[in-house]
Rosetta silent file (secondary structure, phi, psi, omega in degrees, C-alpha in Angstrom):
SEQUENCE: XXXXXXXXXXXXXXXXXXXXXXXXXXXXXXXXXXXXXXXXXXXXXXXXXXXXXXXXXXXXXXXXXXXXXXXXXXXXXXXXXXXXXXXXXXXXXXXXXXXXXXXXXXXXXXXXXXXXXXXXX
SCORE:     score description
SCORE:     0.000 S_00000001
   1 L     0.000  125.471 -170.444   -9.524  -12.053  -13.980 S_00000001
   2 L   -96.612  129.645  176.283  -11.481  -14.203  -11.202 S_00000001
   3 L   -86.391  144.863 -172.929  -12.564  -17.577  -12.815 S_00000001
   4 L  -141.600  156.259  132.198  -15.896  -18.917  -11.400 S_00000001
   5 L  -124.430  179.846 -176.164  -17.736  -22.087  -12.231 S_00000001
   6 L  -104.501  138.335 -159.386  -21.176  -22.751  -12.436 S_00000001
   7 L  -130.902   89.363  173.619  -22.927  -24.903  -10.862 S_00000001
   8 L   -42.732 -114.238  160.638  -25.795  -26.114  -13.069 S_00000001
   9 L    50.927  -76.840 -164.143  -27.681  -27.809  -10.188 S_00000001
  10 L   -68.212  -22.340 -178.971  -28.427  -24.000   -8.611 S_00000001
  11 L   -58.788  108.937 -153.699  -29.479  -22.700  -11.790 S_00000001
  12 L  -141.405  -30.120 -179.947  -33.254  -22.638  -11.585 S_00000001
  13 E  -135.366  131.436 -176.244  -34.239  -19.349  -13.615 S_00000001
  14 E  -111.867  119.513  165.824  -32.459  -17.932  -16.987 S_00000001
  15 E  -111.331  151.792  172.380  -33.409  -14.732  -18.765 S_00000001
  16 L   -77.344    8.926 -175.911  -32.425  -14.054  -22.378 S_00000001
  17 L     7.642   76.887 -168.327  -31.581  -10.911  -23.276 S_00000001
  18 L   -46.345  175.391  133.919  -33.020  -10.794  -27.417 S_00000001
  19 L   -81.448  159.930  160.833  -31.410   -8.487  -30.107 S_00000001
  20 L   -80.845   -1.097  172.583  -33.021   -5.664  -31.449 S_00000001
  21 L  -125.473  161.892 -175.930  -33.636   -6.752  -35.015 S_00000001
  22 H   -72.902   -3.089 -172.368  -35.889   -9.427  -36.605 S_00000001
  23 H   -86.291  -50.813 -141.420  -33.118  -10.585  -38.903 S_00000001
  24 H   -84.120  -44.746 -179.998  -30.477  -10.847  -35.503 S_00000001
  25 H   -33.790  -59.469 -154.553  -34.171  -12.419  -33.413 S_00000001
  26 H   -66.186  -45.668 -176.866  -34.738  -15.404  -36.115 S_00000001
  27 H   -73.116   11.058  165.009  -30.667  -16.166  -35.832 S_00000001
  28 H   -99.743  -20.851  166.756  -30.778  -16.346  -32.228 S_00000001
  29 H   -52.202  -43.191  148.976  -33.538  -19.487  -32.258 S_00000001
  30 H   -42.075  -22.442 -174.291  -30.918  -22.172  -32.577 S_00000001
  31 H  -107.907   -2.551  146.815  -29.461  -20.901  -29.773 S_00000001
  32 H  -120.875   58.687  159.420  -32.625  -21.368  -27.457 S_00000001
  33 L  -128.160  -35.629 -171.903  -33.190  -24.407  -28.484 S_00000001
  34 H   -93.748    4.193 -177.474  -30.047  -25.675  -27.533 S_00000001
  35 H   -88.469  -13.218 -172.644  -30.333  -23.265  -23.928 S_00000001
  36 H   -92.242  -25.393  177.236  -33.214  -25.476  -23.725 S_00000001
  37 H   -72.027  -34.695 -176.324  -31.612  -29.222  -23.981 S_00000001
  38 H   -86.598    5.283  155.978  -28.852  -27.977  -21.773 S_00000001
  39 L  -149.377   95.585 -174.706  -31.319  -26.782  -19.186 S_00000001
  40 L   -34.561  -74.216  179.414  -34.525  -29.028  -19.340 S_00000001
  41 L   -80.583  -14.989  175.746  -36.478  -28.320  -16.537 S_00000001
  42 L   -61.379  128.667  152.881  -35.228  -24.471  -15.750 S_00000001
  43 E   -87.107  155.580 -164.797  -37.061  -21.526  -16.388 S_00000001
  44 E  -129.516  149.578 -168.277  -36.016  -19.774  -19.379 S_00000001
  45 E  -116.837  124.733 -171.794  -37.176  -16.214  -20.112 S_00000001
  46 E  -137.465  121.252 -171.295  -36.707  -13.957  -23.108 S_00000001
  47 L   -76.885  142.724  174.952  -35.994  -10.103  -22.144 S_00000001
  48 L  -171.739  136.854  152.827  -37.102   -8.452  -25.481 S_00000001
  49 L   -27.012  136.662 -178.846  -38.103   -5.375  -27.904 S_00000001
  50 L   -66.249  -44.194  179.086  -42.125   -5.089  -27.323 S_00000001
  51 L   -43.291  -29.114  169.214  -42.079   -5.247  -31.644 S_00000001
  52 L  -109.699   22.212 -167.870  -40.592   -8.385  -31.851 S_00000001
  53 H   -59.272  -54.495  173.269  -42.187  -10.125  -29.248 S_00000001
  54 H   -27.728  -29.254 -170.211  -44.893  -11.451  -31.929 S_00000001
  55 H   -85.750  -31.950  161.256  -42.195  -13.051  -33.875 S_00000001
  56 L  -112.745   29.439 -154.892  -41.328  -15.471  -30.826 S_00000001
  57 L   -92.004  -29.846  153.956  -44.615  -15.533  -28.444 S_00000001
  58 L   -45.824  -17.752 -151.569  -45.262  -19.694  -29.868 S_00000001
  59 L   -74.058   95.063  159.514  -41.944  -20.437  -29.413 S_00000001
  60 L   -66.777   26.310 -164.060  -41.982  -23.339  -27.233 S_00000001
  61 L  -108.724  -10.752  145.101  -38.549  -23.581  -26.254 S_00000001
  62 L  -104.873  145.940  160.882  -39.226  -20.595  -23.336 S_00000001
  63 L   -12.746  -55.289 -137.462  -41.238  -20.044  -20.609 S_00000001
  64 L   177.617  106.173 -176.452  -42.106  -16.180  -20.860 S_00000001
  65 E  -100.745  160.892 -174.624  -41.278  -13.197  -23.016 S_00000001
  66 L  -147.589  152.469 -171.329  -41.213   -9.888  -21.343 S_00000001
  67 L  -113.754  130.983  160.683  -40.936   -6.308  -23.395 S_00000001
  68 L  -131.317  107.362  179.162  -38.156   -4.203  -21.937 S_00000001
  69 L   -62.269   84.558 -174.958  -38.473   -0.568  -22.323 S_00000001
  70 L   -87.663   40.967 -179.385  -34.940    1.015  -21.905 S_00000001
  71 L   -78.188 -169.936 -166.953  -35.280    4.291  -23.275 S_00000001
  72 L    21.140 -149.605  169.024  -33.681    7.354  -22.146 S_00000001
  73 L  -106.406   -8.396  150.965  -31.467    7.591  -19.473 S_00000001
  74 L   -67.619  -15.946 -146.710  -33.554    5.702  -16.802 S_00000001
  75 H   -84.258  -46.231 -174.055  -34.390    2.802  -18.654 S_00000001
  76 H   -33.467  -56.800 -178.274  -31.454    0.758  -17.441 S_00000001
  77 H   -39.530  -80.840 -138.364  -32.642    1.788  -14.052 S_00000001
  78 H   -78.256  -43.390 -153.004  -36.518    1.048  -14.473 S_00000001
  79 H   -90.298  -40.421  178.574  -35.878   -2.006  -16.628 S_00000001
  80 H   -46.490  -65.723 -165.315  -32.673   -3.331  -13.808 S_00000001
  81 H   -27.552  -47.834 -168.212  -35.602   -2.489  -11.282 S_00000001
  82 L   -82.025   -9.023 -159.660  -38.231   -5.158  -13.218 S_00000001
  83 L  -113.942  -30.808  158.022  -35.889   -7.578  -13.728 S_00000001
  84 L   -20.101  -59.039 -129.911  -34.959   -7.656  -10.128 S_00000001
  85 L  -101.690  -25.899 -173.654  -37.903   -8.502   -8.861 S_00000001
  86 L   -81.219  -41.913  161.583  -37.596  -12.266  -11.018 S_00000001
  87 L    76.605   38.099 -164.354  -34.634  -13.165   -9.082 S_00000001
  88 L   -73.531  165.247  158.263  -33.072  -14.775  -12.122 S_00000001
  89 L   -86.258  -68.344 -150.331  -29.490  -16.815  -11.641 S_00000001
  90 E  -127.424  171.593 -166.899  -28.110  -16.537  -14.712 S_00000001
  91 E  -160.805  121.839  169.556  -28.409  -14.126  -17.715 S_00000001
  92 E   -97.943  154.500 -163.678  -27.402  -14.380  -21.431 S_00000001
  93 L  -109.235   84.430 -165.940  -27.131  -10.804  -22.762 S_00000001
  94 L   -59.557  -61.223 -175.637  -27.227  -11.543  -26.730 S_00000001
  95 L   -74.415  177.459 -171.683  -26.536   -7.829  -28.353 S_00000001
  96 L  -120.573  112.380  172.631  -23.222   -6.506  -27.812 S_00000001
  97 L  -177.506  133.672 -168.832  -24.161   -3.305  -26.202 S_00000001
  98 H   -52.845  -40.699 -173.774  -23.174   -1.542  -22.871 S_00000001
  99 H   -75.981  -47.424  164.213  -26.568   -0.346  -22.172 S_00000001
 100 H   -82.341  -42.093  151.956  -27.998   -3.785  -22.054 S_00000001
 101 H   -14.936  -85.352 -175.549  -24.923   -5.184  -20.225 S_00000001
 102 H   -42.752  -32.139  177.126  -25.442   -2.504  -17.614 S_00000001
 103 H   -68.506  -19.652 -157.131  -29.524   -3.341  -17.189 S_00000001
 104 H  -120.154  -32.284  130.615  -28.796   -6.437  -16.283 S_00000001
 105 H    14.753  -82.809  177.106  -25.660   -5.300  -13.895 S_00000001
 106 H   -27.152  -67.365 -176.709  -28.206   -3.323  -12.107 S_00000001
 107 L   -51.582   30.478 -168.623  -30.330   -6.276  -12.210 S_00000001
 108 L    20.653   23.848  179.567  -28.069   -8.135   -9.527 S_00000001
 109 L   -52.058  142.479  149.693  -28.049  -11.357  -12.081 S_00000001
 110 L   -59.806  -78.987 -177.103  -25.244  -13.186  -10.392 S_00000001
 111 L  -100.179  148.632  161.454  -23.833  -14.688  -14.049 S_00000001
 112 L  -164.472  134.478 -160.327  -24.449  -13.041  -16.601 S_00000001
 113 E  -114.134  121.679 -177.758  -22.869  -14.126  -20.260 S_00000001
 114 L  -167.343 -173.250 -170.364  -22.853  -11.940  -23.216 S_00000001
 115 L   -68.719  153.620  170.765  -19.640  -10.671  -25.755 S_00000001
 116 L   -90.184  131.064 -139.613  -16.671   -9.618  -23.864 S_00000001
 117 L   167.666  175.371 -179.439  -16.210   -6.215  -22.384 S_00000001
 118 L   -59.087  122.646  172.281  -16.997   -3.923  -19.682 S_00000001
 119 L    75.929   16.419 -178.248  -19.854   -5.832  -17.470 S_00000001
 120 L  -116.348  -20.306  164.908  -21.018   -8.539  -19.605 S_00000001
 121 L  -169.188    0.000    0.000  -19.462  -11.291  -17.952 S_00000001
């Protein structure tokens, strides 16, 4: 297994990968609050259901919410495609599911952090 480190410094844009439920959403807020002390000035990003955007669009501890439709069997594609285009560095993938793993794969994120398994980190 090839070891890498990271090099805060270069890190300049972070997307978030939510969960899909409002229970799994609210218990993920501690944990971008503290993505936000360990990267002040960085943008941070939150990849999300469109339904639960409403539950974090105040949240001052990111940047930018985004809705990502993955449905069928394109959506990886179409959503990899959108996410592309942002050029993020690093990516935390929050659910533990292949199908978001793989979108962000797609997505050429360089890091990308989520539970361990095929493509997640």
């Amino acid at each position: 297994m090839k070891k890498n480190l990271i090099s805060f410094e270069e890190i300049q844009k972070i997307c978030v990968r939510m969960p899909n439920w409002v229970g799994d959403v609210v218990m993920a807020t501690p944990f971008l609050k503290n993505l936000r002390k360990a990267f002040p000035h960085q943008k941070i990003d939150l990849i999300m259901r469109a339904h639960l955007i409403p539950i974090l669009e105040d949240f001052s501890y990111v940047d930018e919410i985004f809705p990502i439709y993955d449905k069928g069997w394109r959506g990886p594609f179409q959503s990899a495609q959108k996410l592309r285009h942002h050029k993020y560095d690093l990516a935390f993938i929050l659910p533990h599911s292949f199908r978001c793993a793989l979108t962000f794969k797609l997505a050429s994120i360089p890091i990308r952090i989520g539970f361990g398994g095929a493509l997640h980190s």
